[in-house]
XYZ file of C-alpha atoms in Angstrom:
720
model
C -124.020 129.637 11.419
C -127.944 130.345 10.428
C -126.916 129.530 6.911
C -125.055 126.183 8.045
C -128.360 125.439 10.121
C -130.595 126.117 7.042
C -128.125 123.677 4.769
C -128.343 121.051 7.476
C -132.263 121.155 7.913
C -132.503 121.027 4.358
C -130.164 118.178 3.738
C -131.854 116.217 6.725
C -135.624 117.034 5.198
C -134.225 115.441 1.893
C -132.845 112.107 3.584
C -135.994 111.718 5.828
C -138.225 112.256 2.718
C -136.102 109.512 0.796
C -136.204 107.226 3.620
C -140.262 107.708 4.067
C -140.756 106.969 0.402
C -138.211 104.388 -0.135
C -141.166 101.830 -1.005
C -141.990 103.633 -4.293
C -138.203 104.094 -5.027
C -137.770 100.478 -4.527
C -140.975 100.222 -7.119
C -139.472 102.339 -9.761
C -136.217 100.694 -9.624
C -137.846 97.446 -10.184
C -140.107 98.597 -12.541
C -137.189 100.311 -14.644
C -135.194 96.929 -14.516
C -138.136 94.717 -15.428
C -138.657 96.953 -18.511
C -134.941 96.732 -19.552
C -135.012 93.071 -19.119
C -138.217 92.526 -21.314
C -136.757 94.847 -24.308
C -133.360 93.121 -23.694
C -134.410 89.601 -24.150
C -136.901 90.384 -26.710
C -134.352 91.825 -28.786
C -132.106 88.633 -28.098
C -134.845 86.416 -28.998
C -135.058 88.115 -32.258
C -131.347 88.087 -32.896
C -131.372 84.451 -32.568
C -133.958 83.813 -35.227
C -131.945 85.792 -37.531
C -128.600 84.275 -37.184
C -129.966 80.734 -36.821
C -132.154 80.018 -39.549
C -130.475 76.765 -40.876
C -130.210 75.103 -37.347
C -133.228 73.081 -37.541
C -132.681 71.723 -41.073
C -129.260 70.879 -39.927
C -130.201 68.898 -37.231
C -133.246 67.133 -39.087
C -135.162 65.351 -36.522
C -132.903 66.485 -33.594
C -130.782 63.364 -33.372
C -127.437 62.758 -34.358
C -127.243 59.948 -36.829
C -127.094 56.867 -35.279
C -124.524 54.233 -35.323
C -125.505 50.831 -36.216
C -123.500 48.960 -33.189
C -123.831 51.471 -30.907
C -125.751 50.438 -27.417
C -128.347 53.283 -26.691
C -129.652 51.564 -23.620
C -127.578 49.142 -21.547
C -130.591 48.514 -19.149
C -133.208 50.015 -17.037
C -133.181 50.609 -13.257
C -136.155 51.116 -11.137
C -135.956 52.731 -7.873
C -138.892 52.959 -5.770
C -139.868 54.686 -2.412
C -143.192 53.225 -0.763
C -144.951 53.381 2.539
C -147.906 51.155 1.851
C -146.342 48.821 -1.076
C -148.223 50.460 -3.910
C -144.738 51.913 -5.524
C -143.340 48.627 -5.006
C -145.799 47.025 -6.929
C -145.802 49.541 -9.586
C -141.963 48.909 -9.912
C -142.418 45.106 -10.682
C -145.043 45.644 -12.793
C -142.914 47.860 -14.787
C -139.888 45.769 -14.641
C -142.051 42.839 -16.281
C -142.922 45.087 -19.136
C -139.415 46.103 -19.510
C -138.103 42.612 -19.458
C -140.434 41.795 -22.377
C -138.254 44.312 -24.605
C -135.055 42.132 -23.948
C -133.743 44.806 -21.893
C -131.851 44.013 -18.392
C -133.860 45.590 -15.623
C -133.187 46.127 -11.809
C -135.836 46.967 -9.161
C -134.018 48.524 -6.280
C -135.714 49.855 -2.935
C -134.083 53.209 -2.116
C -133.563 52.037 1.576
C -131.053 49.772 0.504
C -129.292 51.879 -2.214
C -126.387 54.300 -1.548
C -127.083 57.203 -3.529
C -123.895 59.117 -2.914
C -121.929 56.094 -4.345
C -124.146 55.124 -6.948
C -126.139 57.562 -8.720
C -122.716 59.356 -10.241
C -121.743 55.714 -11.700
C -125.357 55.898 -13.402
C -124.304 58.877 -15.397
C -121.903 56.841 -17.605
C -123.672 53.542 -17.700
C -125.944 54.191 -20.456
C -128.819 52.948 -18.034
C -132.136 54.672 -17.659
C -133.321 55.166 -14.276
C -136.926 55.423 -13.207
C -138.059 56.603 -9.848
C -141.174 55.634 -8.574
C -141.657 57.647 -5.204
C -144.647 58.306 -2.932
C -145.596 61.443 -0.937
C -146.321 60.396 2.626
C -147.733 62.474 5.611
C -147.110 66.237 5.360
C -145.312 66.158 2.306
C -142.600 63.949 3.640
C -141.112 60.871 1.525
C -141.878 57.563 3.084
C -139.254 56.045 5.210
C -137.659 53.596 3.124
C -136.907 56.776 0.637
C -135.982 59.567 3.541
C -132.022 59.121 2.958
C -132.275 58.777 -0.669
C -134.209 61.900 -0.982
C -132.067 63.837 1.666
C -128.720 63.020 0.112
C -130.155 64.256 -3.466
C -131.550 67.494 -1.887
C -128.260 68.349 -0.151
C -126.063 67.611 -3.405
C -128.587 69.755 -5.195
C -128.002 72.660 -3.284
C -124.435 72.223 -1.955
C -121.896 74.363 -4.286
C -119.399 72.000 -3.289
C -120.965 69.406 -5.559
C -120.712 70.107 -9.236
C -124.027 71.056 -10.862
C -122.932 68.565 -13.660
C -122.330 65.842 -10.974
C -125.118 63.771 -12.832
C -124.589 64.732 -16.175
C -125.335 61.807 -18.702
C -127.871 60.286 -16.268
C -131.107 59.689 -18.058
C -134.173 59.347 -15.910
C -138.138 59.631 -15.433
C -140.065 60.383 -12.474
C -143.646 58.832 -11.472
C -145.021 60.216 -8.394
C -147.536 58.813 -6.093
C -149.806 60.935 -4.324
C -153.500 62.179 -3.107
C -154.518 65.361 -4.280
C -157.010 65.533 -1.366
C -153.930 66.734 0.437
C -153.628 69.620 -1.610
C -150.825 71.495 0.365
C -148.583 68.576 -0.297
C -150.001 66.484 -3.554
C -147.299 64.708 -4.732
C -144.365 67.194 -3.375
C -141.742 64.394 -3.121
C -141.892 63.245 -6.857
C -141.712 66.878 -7.865
C -138.660 67.876 -5.803
C -136.888 64.883 -6.799
C -137.234 65.722 -10.378
C -136.244 68.949 -9.645
C -133.108 67.838 -7.539
C -132.108 65.519 -10.542
C -132.554 68.510 -13.074
C -130.445 70.941 -10.872
C -127.532 68.298 -10.821
C -127.949 68.059 -14.796
C -129.643 64.604 -15.216
C -131.687 64.436 -18.477
C -135.666 63.578 -18.421
C -136.692 61.336 -20.884
C -140.103 62.254 -20.419
C -141.861 64.523 -18.554
C -142.596 63.760 -14.669
C -146.115 62.062 -14.321
C -148.158 61.853 -11.236
C -150.879 59.326 -9.935
C -153.522 60.356 -7.900
C -155.155 58.095 -5.331
C -158.198 60.351 -5.143
C -160.278 58.889 -7.666
C -162.454 61.792 -8.166
C -159.728 63.769 -9.238
C -157.445 61.183 -10.978
C -157.220 61.765 -14.979
C -157.814 58.165 -15.741
C -159.974 57.236 -12.571
C -157.476 55.723 -10.620
C -153.926 55.761 -9.327
C -153.384 52.241 -11.262
C -154.998 53.655 -14.109
C -152.754 56.734 -13.971
C -149.813 54.424 -13.730
C -150.778 52.265 -16.938
C -151.039 55.329 -18.937
C -147.679 56.737 -18.051
C -146.226 53.115 -18.509
C -147.231 52.780 -22.030
C -145.895 56.120 -22.891
C -142.576 55.286 -21.199
C -142.160 52.136 -23.081
C -142.822 53.638 -26.246
C -140.260 56.349 -25.246
C -137.748 53.591 -24.104
C -138.294 51.684 -27.544
C -137.592 54.761 -29.402
C -134.229 55.386 -27.176
C -133.124 51.945 -27.860
C -133.248 52.439 -31.503
C -131.304 55.689 -31.066
C -134.110 57.695 -32.596
C -134.909 60.214 -29.796
C -132.820 62.484 -27.321
C -134.011 62.825 -23.705
C -137.125 64.991 -22.957
C -136.464 68.376 -24.846
C -138.240 69.999 -21.768
C -141.388 70.968 -23.577
C -143.602 68.757 -21.792
C -146.963 69.614 -20.773
C -149.769 67.521 -19.417
C -148.047 64.524 -19.609
C -147.422 64.778 -23.528
C -143.627 64.425 -24.252
C -143.141 66.010 -27.993
C -140.069 65.185 -29.607
C -138.024 67.608 -31.943
C -138.834 65.704 -35.040
C -142.570 65.687 -34.530
C -142.785 69.410 -34.392
C -143.649 71.501 -37.432
C -140.865 73.562 -39.027
C -141.937 77.022 -37.332
C -141.805 75.333 -33.915
C -138.797 73.338 -34.693
C -137.271 76.640 -35.631
C -138.148 78.171 -32.228
C -137.137 75.277 -30.501
C -133.533 74.832 -31.934
C -132.981 78.671 -30.825
C -132.326 77.036 -27.306
C -130.260 74.497 -25.971
C -131.618 71.282 -24.811
C -130.803 72.317 -21.329
C -132.591 75.572 -21.588
C -135.857 73.965 -22.448
C -135.518 71.760 -19.355
C -135.153 74.901 -17.506
C -138.192 76.430 -19.085
C -139.976 73.244 -17.797
C -138.904 73.434 -14.677
C -140.185 77.158 -14.391
C -143.649 76.298 -16.237
C -144.206 72.823 -13.992
C -143.051 74.223 -10.272
C -145.804 75.114 -8.326
C -145.586 77.958 -5.771
C -145.587 74.986 -2.913
C -142.541 73.459 -4.608
C -140.361 76.602 -4.715
C -141.260 77.127 -0.904
C -139.313 74.171 -0.161
C -140.103 71.515 2.590
C -141.942 71.760 5.334
C -139.366 72.209 8.016
C -139.439 74.757 10.598
C -135.947 76.035 8.737
C -136.110 77.391 5.430
C -133.068 76.095 3.332
C -131.197 78.223 0.648
C -132.600 76.492 -2.239
C -136.238 77.801 -1.522
C -135.480 81.398 -2.104
C -132.396 80.643 -4.478
C -134.358 78.594 -7.082
C -136.896 81.586 -7.229
C -134.251 84.058 -7.733
C -132.101 82.001 -9.909
C -134.970 81.278 -12.290
C -135.644 85.272 -12.711
C -131.827 85.800 -13.249
C -131.619 83.553 -16.051
C -132.358 85.317 -19.348
C -132.477 81.998 -21.319
C -135.472 80.437 -19.122
C -137.309 83.812 -19.796
C -136.674 83.698 -23.563
C -138.559 80.533 -23.620
C -141.654 82.269 -22.399
C -143.966 84.207 -24.667
C -143.769 87.839 -24.978
C -147.087 88.170 -23.219
C -145.858 86.358 -20.261
C -142.604 88.495 -20.247
C -144.465 91.478 -19.825
C -146.938 90.431 -16.878
C -144.573 88.068 -14.787
C -141.169 89.108 -15.198
C -141.844 92.685 -14.025
C -144.071 91.337 -11.107
C -141.644 88.490 -10.099
C -138.601 90.969 -10.259
C -140.700 93.616 -8.311
C -141.414 91.100 -5.452
C -137.840 89.988 -5.458
C -136.662 93.551 -4.826
C -139.161 94.187 -2.375
C -138.063 91.066 -0.661
C -134.259 91.824 -0.848
C -134.608 95.035 0.902
C -137.131 94.038 3.660
C -135.258 90.903 4.674
C -133.336 90.862 7.337
C -129.553 89.598 6.355
C -129.756 87.043 9.064
C -132.748 85.409 7.775
C -130.636 85.161 4.456
C -128.219 83.200 6.774
C -130.980 80.605 7.460
C -131.385 80.053 3.782
C -127.805 78.198 3.738
C -127.778 74.698 2.311
C -128.132 72.264 4.986
C -128.247 74.860 7.847
C -130.550 74.695 10.808
C -130.979 78.423 12.252
C -131.288 78.845 15.895
C -132.954 82.310 17.085
C -132.104 85.113 15.265
C -128.276 84.841 14.876
C -126.994 81.165 15.689
C -126.755 78.130 13.568
C -126.008 74.383 13.702
C -125.082 72.042 10.635
C -124.064 68.367 10.474
C -120.342 68.132 9.065
C -119.817 65.478 6.307
C -116.961 64.079 8.775
C -119.568 63.145 11.152
C -121.635 61.339 8.259
C -118.419 59.720 7.197
C -117.508 58.253 10.821
C -121.115 57.072 11.208
C -120.611 54.996 7.861
C -117.238 53.685 9.388
C -115.299 55.431 6.592
C -113.005 57.719 9.022
C -113.000 60.724 10.964
C -111.745 64.359 10.463
C -108.507 65.738 11.125
C -109.608 66.516 14.558
C -109.857 62.818 15.161
C -106.495 62.241 13.996
C -105.065 65.327 15.694
C -106.629 65.542 18.667
C -109.024 62.230 19.545
C -112.135 63.772 19.022
C -114.887 61.478 18.071
C -116.065 63.027 14.687
C -119.708 61.262 14.860
C -120.349 62.882 18.191
C -119.126 66.186 17.122
C -121.807 69.381 16.632
C -120.617 71.979 14.318
C -122.132 75.103 15.556
C -122.012 79.011 15.913
C -123.714 81.307 18.151
C -122.643 84.325 15.774
C -123.526 84.127 11.996
C -122.233 87.367 11.489
C -118.100 88.009 10.795
C -116.026 90.947 10.388
C -113.888 89.590 7.786
C -114.681 88.556 4.160
C -112.026 86.099 3.264
C -111.555 85.282 -0.338
C -111.653 81.321 0.594
C -114.892 81.766 2.735
C -116.599 78.792 2.062
C -120.176 80.406 2.247
C -119.373 83.010 -0.300
C -120.083 85.874 2.047
C -123.740 85.147 2.407
C -123.443 85.538 5.995
C -123.836 89.233 7.482
C -120.754 91.095 8.297
C -120.063 93.916 10.934
C -117.500 94.919 13.709
C -119.946 95.112 16.214
C -122.992 93.204 17.823
C -126.179 94.568 16.523
C -128.736 92.037 16.473
C -131.531 90.859 18.865
C -129.789 88.826 21.457
C -130.845 85.245 22.135
C -130.138 83.569 25.517
C -127.194 81.001 25.775
C -129.494 78.365 27.178
C -131.955 78.619 24.559
C -129.225 78.278 21.793
C -127.803 75.288 23.355
C -130.873 73.590 23.878
C -132.223 74.073 20.357
C -128.779 73.308 18.959
C -128.282 69.837 20.445
C -132.248 69.146 19.620
C -131.534 69.992 15.943
C -128.260 68.051 15.779
C -130.053 65.163 17.232
C -132.669 65.241 14.523
C -130.269 65.459 11.920
C -128.393 62.339 13.333
C -131.752 60.326 13.494
C -132.320 60.706 9.814
C -129.258 58.454 9.302
C -131.431 55.713 10.871
C -131.458 52.785 8.377
C -129.021 54.563 5.965
C -127.030 51.835 4.220
C -123.677 51.425 5.855
C -124.513 53.323 9.041
C -123.267 51.708 11.963
C -126.069 51.375 14.760
C -123.593 51.654 17.715
C -122.099 54.941 16.137
C -125.644 56.337 15.635
C -126.384 55.540 19.067
C -123.421 57.039 20.438
C -123.832 60.203 17.971
C -126.976 61.062 20.015
C -124.929 61.962 22.742
C -122.983 65.195 21.776
C -119.396 65.151 23.102
C -117.551 67.660 21.211
C -118.743 71.210 19.886
C -116.704 73.017 16.918
C -117.634 76.598 17.303
C -116.429 76.804 13.897
C -119.181 76.707 11.632
C -119.408 79.941 10.195
C -119.060 83.967 11.234
C -116.989 84.984 14.360
C -118.290 83.178 17.465
C -116.409 85.501 20.041
C -118.514 88.309 19.014
C -121.567 87.016 20.601
C -121.780 88.836 23.992
C -122.633 86.122 26.265
C -119.966 83.418 24.708
C -118.646 82.860 28.199
C -122.007 81.596 29.584
C -122.526 79.854 26.369
C -119.053 77.850 26.752
C -119.645 77.150 30.424
C -123.103 75.829 29.734
C -121.246 73.465 27.098
C -118.701 72.172 29.390
C -121.634 71.586 32.188
C -123.147 69.127 29.513
C -119.863 67.545 29.364
C -119.058 68.824 25.647
C -115.395 70.104 25.173
C -115.142 73.426 23.125
C -113.007 74.047 19.989
C -113.396 77.613 19.214
C -112.330 79.553 16.400
C -111.570 83.171 15.923
C -110.499 85.515 13.255
C -108.057 87.348 15.218
C -109.991 90.702 14.897
C -111.490 90.849 18.755
C -108.058 90.906 21.226
C -110.029 91.975 24.254
C -112.808 89.389 23.834
C -109.827 86.665 23.480
C -108.413 87.940 26.821
C -112.064 87.690 28.426
C -112.739 84.319 27.199
C -113.030 81.461 29.688
C -111.083 78.409 29.552
C -112.050 76.532 26.163
C -110.781 72.771 25.525
C -108.726 74.475 22.571
C -108.587 78.147 21.171
C -107.846 78.718 17.477
C -106.659 81.828 15.662
C -106.926 81.980 12.064
C -103.470 83.162 10.599
C -104.416 83.436 6.807
C -101.561 85.491 5.921
C -98.268 86.996 7.650
C -97.936 90.277 6.269
C -100.385 93.349 6.540
C -100.983 93.499 2.707
C -101.636 89.896 2.297
C -104.035 89.817 5.303
C -105.918 92.898 3.714
C -105.954 90.879 0.392
C -106.916 87.305 1.702
C -109.387 88.131 4.774
C -110.386 91.599 3.430
C -111.338 92.634 6.933
C -113.594 95.273 7.928
C -111.705 97.148 10.420
C -109.575 100.079 9.418
C -107.060 98.953 12.208
C -107.177 95.311 11.197
C -103.416 94.503 11.386
C -102.977 96.109 14.920
C -106.015 94.041 16.153
C -104.523 91.025 14.302
C -101.228 91.204 16.468
C -102.928 92.068 19.611
C -105.241 89.143 19.374
C -101.877 86.948 19.025
C -100.697 88.723 21.970
C -103.686 87.863 23.809
C -103.405 84.113 22.398
C -99.995 83.969 24.163
C -101.332 84.551 27.745
C -103.583 81.718 27.554
C -102.660 78.900 29.681
C -105.054 76.143 27.872
C -104.273 74.854 24.450
C -103.673 77.267 21.422
C -103.437 77.022 17.782
C -102.695 78.681 14.842
C -104.427 77.749 11.949
C -102.782 78.633 8.689
C -104.567 78.403 5.472
C -102.449 78.018 2.472
C -103.516 79.878 -0.736
C -101.266 78.876 -3.639
C -99.488 82.170 -5.331
C -101.125 84.207 -2.421
C -99.659 83.616 1.084
C -97.219 80.489 0.448
C -93.980 82.506 0.097
C -94.030 84.223 3.467
C -92.070 81.719 5.796
C -89.976 84.197 7.640
C -92.974 86.345 8.368
C -94.832 83.181 9.598
C -92.048 82.450 11.795
C -92.244 85.758 13.130
C -96.043 85.835 14.157
C -95.522 82.476 15.620
C -93.060 83.866 17.921
C -95.379 86.554 19.173
C -98.245 83.902 19.979
C -96.530 81.259 20.968
C -99.080 78.578 20.187
C -99.148 74.909 21.411
C -100.048 73.653 18.089
C -99.902 74.985 14.306
C -102.120 73.288 11.987
C -101.282 73.814 8.171
C -104.070 73.235 5.761
C -104.253 73.659 1.900
C -107.514 76.064 1.050
C -110.507 73.960 0.197
C -111.869 75.494 -3.408
C -115.667 75.906 -2.846
C -116.652 76.958 -6.185
C -116.817 80.172 -8.503
C -118.079 82.985 -6.537
C -118.649 86.756 -7.804
C -117.244 87.725 -4.279
C -113.933 86.262 -4.954
C -111.121 85.295 -7.599
C -110.067 82.131 -6.088
C -109.835 78.920 -8.735
C -108.676 75.513 -8.553
C -105.174 76.927 -9.413
C -104.735 78.436 -5.816
C -105.309 74.811 -4.193
C -101.818 73.425 -3.243
C -100.827 69.780 -3.350
C -100.419 67.795 -0.460
C -96.968 67.316 -1.260
C -96.550 71.364 -1.513
C -98.285 71.728 1.818
C -95.756 69.001 3.246
C -92.739 71.078 1.646
C -94.296 74.022 3.400
C -94.559 72.689 6.718
C -91.041 71.044 6.502
C -89.443 74.241 5.720
C -91.330 76.117 8.651
C -89.981 73.470 10.937
C -86.437 74.175 9.935
C -87.511 77.795 11.271
C -89.181 76.965 14.516
C -86.613 74.854 16.346
C -89.235 74.347 19.130
C -91.701 72.713 16.998
C -91.851 69.471 15.336
C -94.168 67.907 12.762
C -96.534 65.550 15.087
C -99.379 64.683 12.755
C -100.749 64.000 9.490
C -104.264 63.902 7.778
C -103.711 63.385 3.925
C -107.261 63.290 3.283
C -107.917 66.951 4.597
C -104.785 68.022 2.924
C -103.572 68.946 6.469
C -100.447 68.643 8.908
C -99.656 69.638 12.350
C -97.031 71.178 13.966
C -96.547 70.708 18.011
C -94.512 72.310 20.679
C -91.791 69.844 21.750
C -93.208 70.519 25.320
C -95.988 67.880 24.189
C -93.343 65.325 23.087
C -92.781 63.259 26.590
C -89.946 60.514 26.735
C -89.968 60.628 22.833
C -93.903 60.241 22.363
C -96.128 62.826 20.970
C -99.189 63.869 23.568
C -101.271 65.886 20.994
C -104.389 63.957 22.000
C -106.656 65.323 24.659
C -107.926 63.519 27.742
C -111.423 65.233 27.569
C -112.686 63.723 30.868
C -109.648 65.068 32.745
C -110.361 68.611 31.085
C -114.118 68.741 32.345
C -112.557 67.773 35.832
C -110.003 70.677 35.743
C -113.042 73.044 34.317
C -115.174 72.071 37.097
C -112.443 72.848 39.733
C -111.970 76.134 37.991
C -115.530 77.450 38.019
C -115.881 75.899 41.837
C -112.890 77.988 42.956
C -114.176 81.187 41.307
C -111.322 81.088 38.831
C -108.804 80.813 41.399
C -107.714 77.135 40.286
C -105.978 77.410 37.251
C -104.712 74.785 34.897
C -102.575 74.384 32.053
C -102.554 72.607 28.441
C -99.696 70.090 30.018
C -102.696 68.603 32.556
C -105.058 67.099 29.947
C -102.780 65.541 27.185
C -103.095 62.103 26.043
C -100.839 59.894 24.084
C -101.076 60.111 20.148
C -101.615 56.630 18.749
C -98.723 55.570 16.016
C -101.494 55.687 13.225
C -101.791 59.548 13.678
C -98.163 60.355 13.774
C -96.326 61.784 10.803
C -94.896 59.232 8.737
C -96.987 56.419 9.474
C -98.219 54.373 6.775
C -101.801 55.248 7.335
C -100.891 59.187 6.622
C -103.571 59.810 9.524
C -106.366 57.480 8.556
C -107.793 55.520 11.511
C -107.224 51.617 10.758
C -110.058 50.915 12.766
C -112.245 52.178 9.926
C -112.628 51.242 6.166
C -111.152 53.647 3.734
C -113.903 54.233 1.142
C -113.004 53.962 -2.693
C -114.979 54.645 -5.623
C -115.466 51.787 -7.726
C -114.164 53.720 -10.695
C -110.874 54.166 -8.997
C -108.027 51.971 -8.307
C -107.606 50.649 -5.086
C -104.889 52.427 -3.234
C -102.644 49.845 -1.962
C -100.906 51.990 0.680
C -104.172 51.476 2.815
C -104.456 55.641 2.951
């Protein structure tokens, strides 16, 4: 016994010692990694010089042979965002100068330009895009450029938008600022330049900055700064028109843009050891200040702020552009800082870094859904609008728990949210969460004021939240005060659509009535569920089955949500039918998986995304096995269909929509009676409109809106 106790004491002492000295362990590991990286990249760089001695000679001046008939520059588009009119004045002056070169030119106010639709087309237009943008109060863009900048930021940091989205777009940025405001000097211009670069657009010259502070202005005034830059821009533009220069190589410092052809052979040999994009990345690392990398001035940090810093350090090619002295000093220092940061940061703070998320307290979040933006502009609503009649522009997407008990292969957040099987975070009160969620949601809605295409009436309606989709990320039902939170939503007249991953059966049983309760049924067998959802619980399958049984006990509307992953779970029809007989849901949503980009945490590819026709075939076959259900609705744009129980088909008409006013009345009666007054799903149904039904010509698109078609796509004559 004494021997075993001595062994235990020794083991305990070692563990405590390691924990107390963890800082030194982190430091040693970081230093070791730093040394390895320096050695590795130095050797890689040496190999490049040996293996590519003739690259510079082969390329000559860095440009492919020009073709006499080729049009290198079709025109120039000058975008401006101005608060006092200075940027607008500069834009007109630049336009006059470009006109003298016999080039078509267009001056565009960012307020009147739809960046979402237009910028992608510029990538193949052979136009040169010039951005003149001022930095306004607290480092924010002018009101006229607010939406343009917001969209560009979201696109640059949204993994669902390809990083080559603007590849082919050639641009130059001139920022207007005042160095007297040191913390925010030319912040907007710098960020715009960075966001364009992150989307693979190509600079034709380095970013320039005009300074209103005459004491610090390089040329004595912001007008003189602009004139100096304009001369360089026109020279570069003339060279591009002749096909003499490629876009900026990225080695642009202090306003001097050196083409590869003008460098000496030694420099050229070094330059051609890296691709043009690598050089551009080197410039980004060189030019970005600590303020730029810190992101905006919002109270919530977005993922790009930490992600860009870490991303730069992960890219060896960027580091190869730096001198050996810089490598030996900055690389270890940066990696050391990140290592300590990674060890110290709470995982929920990492969650706050999600692109576009607004963190609430310590464990909740809210985000603006893309369908909310779509319906604000009259471009159609989400599938819930088609299936259940929600107003997408009045829906708030939120969660009281960012944590989850699964690590699904199709997780649209690539498992950057925390995971766990029990609650272990500081608990925020539901009143605080709801208040902040509504405030942050309304603030995001207000940013759409003045955005091209946004309908004023809908913008006003959107400020009054009517629906809450508790499905943003994580497992909302894990939140210990979920019932209080749901009641608060109902007291505010907000309907509730709560999604659970079927791992907390007791919480489902204890859950108070919600408008509609979802259970994600991502697979129909134990092995396929293990492979797709990758649950943390060891008894995940029993929990899954118990959750379905708990769902069957609910009297309000219940839904199975099936996500089809091609080659993973689409061949288990009979097993799905068996699971449906357990939970007896009112509705079954069947949706094709959405591919959210490459991730080291998942092997999912575009090959796993089923076509809409394949989803339809699956639903039709499943319906044959379920005589109590029929195909009620379809939303082709979301690759989604709805099976509904025949009890929702009254006198030959489907009633899948919800009478939200009636639901609120029933909930109030339920609460006032202390729970004795129960109600069922049949008591708050509404008639489904013809356009939403399966087989309708509209295929689920609301005809009161206008289906958006990109200009480079043929008009769909089906009206869908």
